[in-house]
PDB file of C-alpha atoms in Angstrom:
ATOM      1  CA  UNK L   1      18.774 107.471-155.790  1.00 40.00           C
ATOM      2  CA  UNK L   2      20.226 104.050-155.175  1.00 38.00           C
ATOM      3  CA  UNK L   3      22.078 103.151-152.024  1.00 42.00           C
ATOM      4  CA  UNK L   4      25.422 103.337-153.808  1.00 45.00           C
ATOM      5  CA  UNK L   5      24.775 106.866-155.049  1.00 40.00           C
ATOM      6  CA  UNK L   6      23.711 107.959-151.581  1.00 41.00           C
ATOM      7  CA  UNK L   7      27.028 106.563-150.327  1.00 44.00           C
ATOM      8  CA  UNK L   8      28.840 108.765-152.851  1.00 42.00           C
ATOM      9  CA  UNK L   9      26.862 111.773-151.600  1.00 41.00           C
ATOM     10  CA  UNK L  10      27.737 110.991-147.973  1.00 41.00           C
ATOM     11  CA  UNK L  11      31.421 110.613-148.831  1.00 44.00           C
ATOM     12  CA  UNK L  12      31.469 113.860-150.758  1.00 41.00           C
ATOM     13  CA  UNK L  13      29.773 115.733-147.920  1.00 37.00           C
ATOM     14  CA  UNK L  14      32.866 115.179-145.775  1.00 39.00           C
ATOM     15  CA  UNK L  15      35.211 116.766-148.327  1.00 39.00           C
ATOM     16  CA  UNK L  16      36.223 120.438-148.605  1.00 40.00           C
ATOM     17  CA  UNK L  17      36.096 122.792-151.578  1.00 41.00           C
ATOM     18  CA  UNK L  18      39.361 121.420-152.970  1.00 39.00           C
ATOM     19  CA  UNK L  19      37.623 118.111-153.705  1.00 41.00           C
ATOM     20  CA  UNK L  20      38.355 116.627-157.150  1.00 43.00           C
ATOM     21  CA  UNK L  21      36.171 113.852-158.578  1.00 44.00           C
ATOM     22  CA  UNK L  22      37.548 110.351-158.137  1.00 45.00           C
ATOM     23  CA  UNK L  23      37.736 108.661-161.528  1.00 41.00           C
ATOM     24  CA  UNK L  24      37.072 105.172-160.147  1.00 43.00           C
ATOM     25  CA  UNK L  25      33.911 106.259-158.335  1.00 50.00           C
ATOM     26  CA  UNK L  26      32.849 108.316-161.345  1.00 44.00           C
ATOM     27  CA  UNK L  27      33.076 105.369-163.709  1.00 43.00           C
ATOM     28  CA  UNK L  28      31.407 102.976-161.258  1.00 50.00           C
ATOM     29  CA  UNK L  29      28.449 105.298-160.725  1.00 51.00           C
ATOM     30  CA  UNK L  30      28.054 105.839-164.445  1.00 49.00           C
ATOM     31  CA  UNK L  31      28.119 102.116-165.224  1.00 49.00           C
ATOM     32  CA  UNK L  32      25.539 101.443-162.536  1.00 56.00           C
ATOM     33  CA  UNK L  33      23.255 104.062-164.055  1.00 48.00           C
ATOM     34  CA  UNK L  34      23.698 102.567-167.516  1.00 42.00           C
ATOM     35  CA  UNK L  35      22.809  99.061-166.278  1.00 48.00           C
ATOM     36  CA  UNK L  36      19.708 100.362-164.496  1.00 46.00           C
ATOM     37  CA  UNK L  37      18.414 102.230-167.538  1.00 40.00           C
ATOM     38  CA  UNK L  38      19.028  99.284-169.860  1.00 40.00           C
ATOM     39  CA  UNK L  39      17.094  97.057-167.472  1.00 40.00           C
ATOM     40  CA  UNK L  40      14.151  99.448-167.533  1.00 34.00           C
ATOM     41  CA  UNK L  41      14.206  99.555-171.318  1.00 33.00           C
ATOM     42  CA  UNK L  42      14.185  95.776-171.595  1.00 38.00           C
ATOM     43  CA  UNK L  43      10.897  95.562-169.666  1.00 33.00           C
ATOM     44  CA  UNK L  44       9.001  98.440-171.073  1.00 31.00           C
ATOM     45  CA  UNK L  45      14.443 103.862-169.482  1.00 31.00           C
ATOM     46  CA  UNK L  46      27.408 121.623-150.847  1.00 33.00           C
ATOM     47  CA  UNK L  47      25.571 121.665-147.774  1.00 30.00           C
ATOM     48  CA  UNK L  48      27.823 122.002-144.737  1.00 34.00           C
ATOM     49  CA  UNK L  49      30.420 124.459-143.385  1.00 32.00           C
ATOM     50  CA  UNK L  50      31.271 127.821-144.901  1.00 31.00           C
ATOM     51  CA  UNK L  51      33.399 126.174-147.554  1.00 30.00           C
ATOM     52  CA  UNK L  52      31.605 122.844-147.823  1.00 33.00           C
ATOM     53  CA  UNK L  53      31.101 121.075-151.117  1.00 32.00           C
ATOM     54  CA  UNK L  54      28.502 118.377-151.550  1.00 31.00           C
ATOM     55  CA  UNK L  55      29.182 116.441-154.720  1.00 33.00           C
ATOM     56  CA  UNK L  56      27.356 113.453-156.142  1.00 32.00           C
ATOM     57  CA  UNK L  57      28.742 112.283-159.441  1.00 32.00           C
ATOM     58  CA  UNK L  58      26.589 110.529-161.975  1.00 31.00           C
ATOM     59  CA  UNK L  59      27.901 110.429-165.521  1.00 33.00           C
ATOM     60  CA  UNK L  60      27.838 108.170-168.527  1.00 34.00           C
ATOM     61  CA  UNK L  61      30.314 105.365-168.993  1.00 30.00           C
ATOM     62  CA  UNK L  62      33.807 106.499-169.985  1.00 33.00           C
ATOM     63  CA  UNK L  63      35.248 104.111-172.554  1.00 35.00           C
ATOM     64  CA  UNK L  64      38.414 102.288-171.552  1.00 37.00           C
ATOM     65  CA  UNK L  65      39.979 102.477-175.005  1.00 37.00           C
ATOM     66  CA  UNK L  66      41.135 105.788-176.458  1.00 41.00           C
ATOM     67  CA  UNK L  67      40.360 106.368-180.118  1.00 45.00           C
ATOM     68  CA  UNK L  68      40.494 109.414-182.349  1.00 49.00           C
ATOM     69  CA  UNK L  69      37.181 111.178-183.039  1.00 47.00           C
ATOM     70  CA  UNK L  70      35.420 109.824-186.120  1.00 46.00           C
ATOM     71  CA  UNK L  71      33.143 111.818-188.424  1.00 47.00           C
ATOM     72  CA  UNK L  72      29.479 111.380-187.576  1.00 45.00           C
ATOM     73  CA  UNK L  73      27.701 109.069-189.998  1.00 46.00           C
ATOM     74  CA  UNK L  74      24.198 109.735-188.701  1.00 52.00           C
ATOM     75  CA  UNK L  75      22.286 112.816-187.621  1.00 62.00           C
ATOM     76  CA  UNK L  76      23.049 113.738-184.033  1.00 69.00           C
ATOM     77  CA  UNK L  77      20.130 113.168-181.616  1.00 76.00           C
ATOM     78  CA  UNK L  78      18.535 116.142-179.938  1.00 86.00           C
ATOM     79  CA  UNK L  79      19.590 117.055-176.409  1.00 90.00           C
ATOM     80  CA  UNK L  80      17.420 115.595-173.654  1.00 91.00           C
ATOM     81  CA  UNK L  81      16.860 117.349-170.326  1.00 92.00           C
ATOM     82  CA  UNK L  82      18.079 114.798-167.819  1.00 89.00           C
ATOM     83  CA  UNK L  83      18.176 116.802-164.611  1.00 93.00           C
ATOM     84  CA  UNK L  84      16.438 119.755-163.000  1.00 94.00           C
ATOM     85  CA  UNK L  85      16.821 121.127-159.487  1.00 94.00           C
ATOM     86  CA  UNK L  86      15.001 123.998-157.845  1.00 94.00           C
ATOM     87  CA  UNK L  87      17.344 126.946-157.457  1.00 91.00           C
ATOM     88  CA  UNK L  88      16.852 127.167-153.695  1.00 88.00           C
ATOM     89  CA  UNK L  89      15.976 123.535-152.896  1.00 89.00           C
ATOM     90  CA  UNK L  90      18.539 121.332-154.610  1.00 88.00           C
ATOM     91  CA  UNK L  91      18.263 118.181-152.487  1.00 86.00           C
ATOM     92  CA  UNK L  92      14.488 118.322-152.203  1.00 89.00           C
ATOM     93  CA  UNK L  93      13.995 118.297-155.979  1.00 92.00           C
ATOM     94  CA  UNK L  94      17.060 116.913-157.763  1.00 89.00           C
ATOM     95  CA  UNK L  95      15.916 113.273-157.594  1.00 87.00           C
ATOM     96  CA  UNK L  96      12.244 113.946-158.283  1.00 92.00           C
ATOM     97  CA  UNK L  97      11.745 112.763-161.868  1.00 92.00           C
ATOM     98  CA  UNK L  98       8.032 113.588-161.848  1.00 95.00           C
ATOM     99  CA  UNK L  99       8.825 117.169-160.844  1.00 95.00           C
ATOM    100  CA  UNK L 100      11.538 117.364-163.527  1.00 94.00           C
ATOM    101  CA  UNK L 101       9.106 116.231-166.235  1.00 95.00           C
ATOM    102  CA  UNK L 102       6.610 118.842-165.087  1.00 96.00           C
ATOM    103  CA  UNK L 103       9.307 121.536-165.269  1.00 97.00           C
ATOM    104  CA  UNK L 104      10.418 120.472-168.743  1.00 95.00           C
ATOM    105  CA  UNK L 105       6.839 120.412-170.030  1.00 96.00           C
ATOM    106  CA  UNK L 106       5.443 123.548-168.402  1.00 97.00           C
ATOM    107  CA  UNK L 107       8.271 125.849-167.325  1.00 97.00           C
ATOM    108  CA  UNK L 108       8.876 127.189-170.819  1.00 96.00           C
ATOM    109  CA  UNK L 109      10.187 130.598-169.733  1.00 97.00           C
ATOM    110  CA  UNK L 110      13.964 130.312-170.114  1.00 97.00           C
ATOM    111  CA  UNK L 111      15.612 133.113-168.159  1.00 98.00           C
ATOM    112  CA  UNK L 112      19.125 132.339-169.401  1.00 98.00           C
ATOM    113  CA  UNK L 113      20.619 129.437-171.352  1.00 98.00           C
ATOM    114  CA  UNK L 114      23.920 128.323-172.875  1.00 97.00           C
ATOM    115  CA  UNK L 115      24.192 125.512-175.422  1.00 96.00           C
ATOM    116  CA  UNK L 116      27.017 123.561-177.040  1.00 94.00           C
ATOM    117  CA  UNK L 117      27.597 120.304-178.905  1.00 93.00           C
ATOM    118  CA  UNK L 118      27.101 118.262-175.708  1.00 94.00           C
ATOM    119  CA  UNK L 119      23.883 119.862-174.480  1.00 94.00           C
ATOM    120  CA  UNK L 120      22.732 122.898-172.528  1.00 96.00           C
ATOM    121  CA  UNK L 121      22.488 124.569-169.138  1.00 96.00           C
ATOM    122  CA  UNK L 122      19.272 126.535-168.566  1.00 97.00           C
ATOM    123  CA  UNK L 123      17.591 128.520-165.816  1.00 98.00           C
ATOM    124  CA  UNK L 124      13.796 128.130-166.136  1.00 98.00           C
ATOM    125  CA  UNK L 125      11.065 130.157-164.442  1.00 98.00           C
ATOM    126  CA  UNK L 126       7.749 128.693-163.270  1.00 97.00           C
ATOM    127  CA  UNK L 127       4.548 129.860-165.015  1.00 97.00           C
ATOM    128  CA  UNK L 128       3.543 131.982-162.003  1.00 97.00           C
ATOM    129  CA  UNK L 129       7.037 133.512-161.841  1.00 96.00           C
ATOM    130  CA  UNK L 130       7.643 132.472-158.237  1.00 95.00           C
ATOM    131  CA  UNK L 131      10.164 129.644-158.678  1.00 96.00           C
ATOM    132  CA  UNK L 132      13.326 128.971-160.651  1.00 97.00           C
ATOM    133  CA  UNK L 133      15.007 125.746-161.686  1.00 96.00           C
ATOM    134  CA  UNK L 134      18.434 124.812-163.024  1.00 96.00           C
ATOM    135  CA  UNK L 135      18.091 122.259-165.834  1.00 96.00           C
ATOM    136  CA  UNK L 136      20.862 120.333-167.607  1.00 95.00           C
ATOM    137  CA  UNK L 137      20.334 118.740-171.015  1.00 95.00           C
ATOM    138  CA  UNK L 138      22.709 116.317-172.705  1.00 93.00           C
ATOM    139  CA  UNK L 139      22.976 114.852-176.193  1.00 92.00           C
ATOM    140  CA  UNK L 140      22.452 111.081-175.690  1.00 90.00           C
ATOM    141  CA  UNK L 141      25.412 108.712-176.020  1.00 88.00           C
ATOM    142  CA  UNK L 142      24.545 105.092-176.838  1.00 87.00           C
ATOM    143  CA  UNK L 143      20.919 106.093-176.343  1.00 86.00           C
ATOM    144  CA  UNK L 144      21.473 107.285-172.774  1.00 85.00           C
ATOM    145  CA  UNK L 145      20.405 110.894-172.011  1.00 81.00           C
ATOM    146  CA  UNK L 146      23.355 112.451-170.208  1.00 82.00           C
ATOM    147  CA  UNK L 147      22.397 115.758-168.672  1.00 85.00           C
ATOM    148  CA  UNK L 148      24.498 115.166-165.607  1.00 83.00           C
ATOM    149  CA  UNK L 149      24.539 115.093-161.870  1.00 83.00           C
ATOM    150  CA  UNK L 150      26.226 117.455-159.508  1.00 82.00           C
ATOM    151  CA  UNK L 151      26.433 119.386-156.318  1.00 86.00           C
ATOM    152  CA  UNK L 152      25.462 122.568-154.559  1.00 85.00           C
ATOM    153  CA  UNK L 153      27.967 124.938-152.965  1.00 83.00           C
ATOM    154  CA  UNK L 154      26.794 127.282-150.222  1.00 76.00           C
ATOM    155  CA  UNK L 155      28.046 130.147-148.099  1.00 68.00           C
ATOM    156  CA  UNK L 156      31.457 130.604-149.696  1.00 76.00           C
ATOM    157  CA  UNK L 157      32.807 134.148-149.449  1.00 74.00           C
ATOM    158  CA  UNK L 158      30.160 136.600-150.614  1.00 78.00           C
ATOM    159  CA  UNK L 159      28.054 133.828-152.126  1.00 85.00           C
ATOM    160  CA  UNK L 160      25.169 133.597-149.680  1.00 86.00           C
ATOM    161  CA  UNK L 161      22.661 130.761-149.529  1.00 81.00           C
ATOM    162  CA  UNK L 162      20.278 132.596-151.854  1.00 85.00           C
ATOM    163  CA  UNK L 163      23.156 133.045-154.333  1.00 90.00           C
ATOM    164  CA  UNK L 164      24.331 129.440-154.142  1.00 90.00           C
ATOM    165  CA  UNK L 165      26.402 127.962-156.960  1.00 92.00           C
ATOM    166  CA  UNK L 166      25.355 124.643-158.415  1.00 92.00           C
ATOM    167  CA  UNK L 167      27.585 122.543-160.665  1.00 92.00           C
ATOM    168  CA  UNK L 168      27.046 119.388-162.657  1.00 92.00           C
ATOM    169  CA  UNK L 169      29.115 116.792-164.507  1.00 90.00           C
ATOM    170  CA  UNK L 170      28.228 114.728-167.539  1.00 91.00           C
ATOM    171  CA  UNK L 171      30.065 112.739-170.165  1.00 89.00           C
ATOM    172  CA  UNK L 172      30.931 114.870-173.184  1.00 91.00           C
ATOM    173  CA  UNK L 173      32.336 114.578-176.677  1.00 91.00           C
ATOM    174  CA  UNK L 174      33.406 118.176-177.169  1.00 91.00           C
ATOM    175  CA  UNK L 175      33.005 119.955-180.473  1.00 88.00           C
ATOM    176  CA  UNK L 176      34.512 117.198-182.630  1.00 82.00           C
ATOM    177  CA  UNK L 177      31.863 115.337-184.685  1.00 84.00           C
ATOM    178  CA  UNK L 178      31.396 111.777-183.466  1.00 86.00           C
ATOM    179  CA  UNK L 179      28.855 109.024-183.943  1.00 88.00           C
ATOM    180  CA  UNK L 180      27.222 108.847-180.513  1.00 87.00           C
ATOM    181  CA  UNK L 181      25.322 105.670-181.399  1.00 85.00           C
ATOM    182  CA  UNK L 182      28.415 103.449-181.554  1.00 85.00           C
ATOM    183  CA  UNK L 183      28.923 100.834-178.838  1.00 83.00           C
ATOM    184  CA  UNK L 184      32.144 102.607-177.890  1.00 79.00           C
ATOM    185  CA  UNK L 185      31.923 106.198-179.142  1.00 81.00           C
ATOM    186  CA  UNK L 186      35.168 108.145-178.950  1.00 80.00           C
ATOM    187  CA  UNK L 187      33.939 110.349-176.099  1.00 85.00           C
ATOM    188  CA  UNK L 188      36.237 110.494-173.095  1.00 85.00           C
ATOM    189  CA  UNK L 189      35.610 114.066-172.074  1.00 91.00           C
ATOM    190  CA  UNK L 190      33.523 115.716-169.383  1.00 92.00           C
ATOM    191  CA  UNK L 191      31.254 118.738-169.654  1.00 93.00           C
ATOM    192  CA  UNK L 192      30.947 120.816-166.475  1.00 94.00           C
ATOM    193  CA  UNK L 193      27.818 122.947-166.050  1.00 95.00           C
ATOM    194  CA  UNK L 194      27.574 125.804-163.551  1.00 96.00           C
ATOM    195  CA  UNK L 195      24.669 128.048-162.538  1.00 96.00           C
ATOM    196  CA  UNK L 196      23.693 130.420-159.761  1.00 95.00           C
ATOM    197  CA  UNK L 197      22.002 133.650-158.766  1.00 96.00           C
ATOM    198  CA  UNK L 198      24.002 136.804-159.396  1.00 96.00           C
ATOM    199  CA  UNK L 199      25.035 138.301-156.041  1.00 94.00           C
ATOM    200  CA  UNK L 200      24.108 141.934-155.499  1.00 93.00           C
ATOM    201  CA  UNK L 201      26.645 144.268-157.076  1.00 94.00           C
ATOM    202  CA  UNK L 202      28.283 141.624-159.276  1.00 96.00           C
ATOM    203  CA  UNK L 203      28.354 142.507-162.976  1.00 97.00           C
ATOM    204  CA  UNK L 204      30.896 140.023-164.364  1.00 98.00           C
ATOM    205  CA  UNK L 205      31.647 136.383-163.566  1.00 98.00           C
ATOM    206  CA  UNK L 206      34.836 134.973-165.102  1.00 98.00           C
ATOM    207  CA  UNK L 207      35.971 131.367-165.444  1.00 97.00           C
ATOM    208  CA  UNK L 208      39.616 130.320-165.771  1.00 96.00           C
ATOM    209  CA  UNK L 209      41.199 126.880-165.820  1.00 93.00           C
ATOM    210  CA  UNK L 210      41.677 123.870-168.085  1.00 91.00           C
ATOM    211  CA  UNK L 211      43.506 126.240-170.463  1.00 89.00           C
ATOM    212  CA  UNK L 212      40.294 128.248-170.916  1.00 92.00           C
ATOM    213  CA  UNK L 213      39.161 131.775-170.102  1.00 95.00           C
ATOM    214  CA  UNK L 214      35.563 132.921-170.560  1.00 97.00           C
ATOM    215  CA  UNK L 215      32.804 134.912-168.876  1.00 98.00           C
ATOM    216  CA  UNK L 216      29.564 133.382-167.682  1.00 98.00           C
ATOM    217  CA  UNK L 217      26.321 134.369-169.392  1.00 98.00           C
ATOM    218  CA  UNK L 218      24.289 136.675-167.119  1.00 98.00           C
ATOM    219  CA  UNK L 219      20.618 137.534-167.572  1.00 98.00           C
ATOM    220  CA  UNK L 220      17.574 138.104-165.403  1.00 97.00           C
ATOM    221  CA  UNK L 221      19.508 137.883-162.137  1.00 97.00           C
ATOM    222  CA  UNK L 222      20.977 134.445-162.906  1.00 97.00           C
ATOM    223  CA  UNK L 223      24.166 133.206-164.573  1.00 98.00           C
ATOM    224  CA  UNK L 224      25.137 129.971-166.344  1.00 98.00           C
ATOM    225  CA  UNK L 225      28.330 128.604-167.873  1.00 97.00           C
ATOM    226  CA  UNK L 226      29.702 125.339-169.272  1.00 96.00           C
ATOM    227  CA  UNK L 227      33.310 124.158-169.476  1.00 95.00           C
ATOM    228  CA  UNK L 228      34.692 121.164-171.401  1.00 94.00           C
ATOM    229  CA  UNK L 229      37.731 118.985-170.767  1.00 93.00           C
ATOM    230  CA  UNK L 230      38.774 115.944-172.783  1.00 91.00           C
ATOM    231  CA  UNK L 231      39.890 114.158-169.590  1.00 88.00           C
ATOM    232  CA  UNK L 232      38.363 114.605-166.134  1.00 83.00           C
ATOM    233  CA  UNK L 233      41.738 113.942-164.508  1.00 86.00           C
ATOM    234  CA  UNK L 234      43.012 117.287-165.796  1.00 87.00           C
ATOM    235  CA  UNK L 235      40.869 118.953-163.174  1.00 77.00           C
ATOM    236  CA  UNK L 236      43.316 117.744-160.528  1.00 76.00           C
ATOM    237  CA  UNK L 237      46.233 119.650-162.054  1.00 83.00           C
ATOM    238  CA  UNK L 238      44.346 122.591-163.584  1.00 89.00           C
ATOM    239  CA  UNK L 239      41.289 123.389-161.433  1.00 89.00           C
ATOM    240  CA  UNK L 240      38.536 125.773-162.467  1.00 92.00           C
ATOM    241  CA  UNK L 241      38.304 129.172-160.745  1.00 94.00           C
ATOM    242  CA  UNK L 242      35.204 131.350-160.557  1.00 95.00           C
ATOM    243  CA  UNK L 243      35.946 135.052-160.087  1.00 96.00           C
ATOM    244  CA  UNK L 244      33.303 137.755-159.630  1.00 96.00           C
ATOM    245  CA  UNK L 245      33.719 141.493-160.251  1.00 97.00           C
ATOM    246  CA  UNK L 246      31.651 144.573-159.493  1.00 97.00           C
ATOM    247  CA  UNK L 247      30.841 147.439-161.866  1.00 97.00           C
ATOM    248  CA  UNK L 248      34.179 149.153-161.146  1.00 97.00           C
ATOM    249  CA  UNK L 249      36.113 146.039-162.147  1.00 97.00           C
ATOM    250  CA  UNK L 250      37.065 145.221-158.562  1.00 97.00           C
ATOM    251  CA  UNK L 251      37.344 141.527-157.723  1.00 96.00           C
ATOM    252  CA  UNK L 252      34.870 140.705-154.961  1.00 94.00           C
ATOM    253  CA  UNK L 253      34.951 136.908-154.952  1.00 94.00           C
ATOM    254  CA  UNK L 254      37.137 134.027-156.124  1.00 93.00           C
ATOM    255  CA  UNK L 255      36.930 130.325-155.381  1.00 91.00           C
ATOM    256  CA  UNK L 256      38.412 127.128-156.772  1.00 89.00           C
ATOM    257  CA  UNK L 257      35.960 124.498-157.961  1.00 84.00           C
TER     258      UNK L 257
END
């Protein structure tokens, strides 16, 4: 992580669960990441209180000009896993690229996964079955793999530390076909990825917000879900809620993210 990104993390640590991403910081962080990766190519590419949210945003550049989606003229590139974090050790692993590459290459047991036009959210299990990792893959835009960057939320309501929720942001195009190789592709949206362990007794996890309603995918004791918005600023007026239910249909947890 660069010093600027650490600054973003420190700032986000001081915010509560009602925190909404700042567009200016989001764009600045994304542009810095793009410059760093292009430089590499030219030479050789929330822990705190009971309701704390730790959020570090790192997304692709959001184009300043708005254009209508254009039909794709070339085959879309395959999604690239850009981020992995150990399910119970987010900060110790999230910036370890060597560890991420080892997970992508060797942790082939996918416990649960959801995919869409912008990428995927996957829970992977280690070969010996003792560890789990949350991995985000993104379809590259302008050659940049955009899995995302995000935060960890701990100790909120019934969600204990071992059931922590992790969320990630990345630039997204949605389901409309677009040419991602253009200098300014018509992608202004954001894809949110969520994952966590299923708390004991919970059988259904529902998402509402951004004019969407859907249940998370649950399997093997873990759950994952992805939500798309064509403009990150909509999250300020229409936040996303996660609601958990037990087998009787009783609501046992709800929180705004």
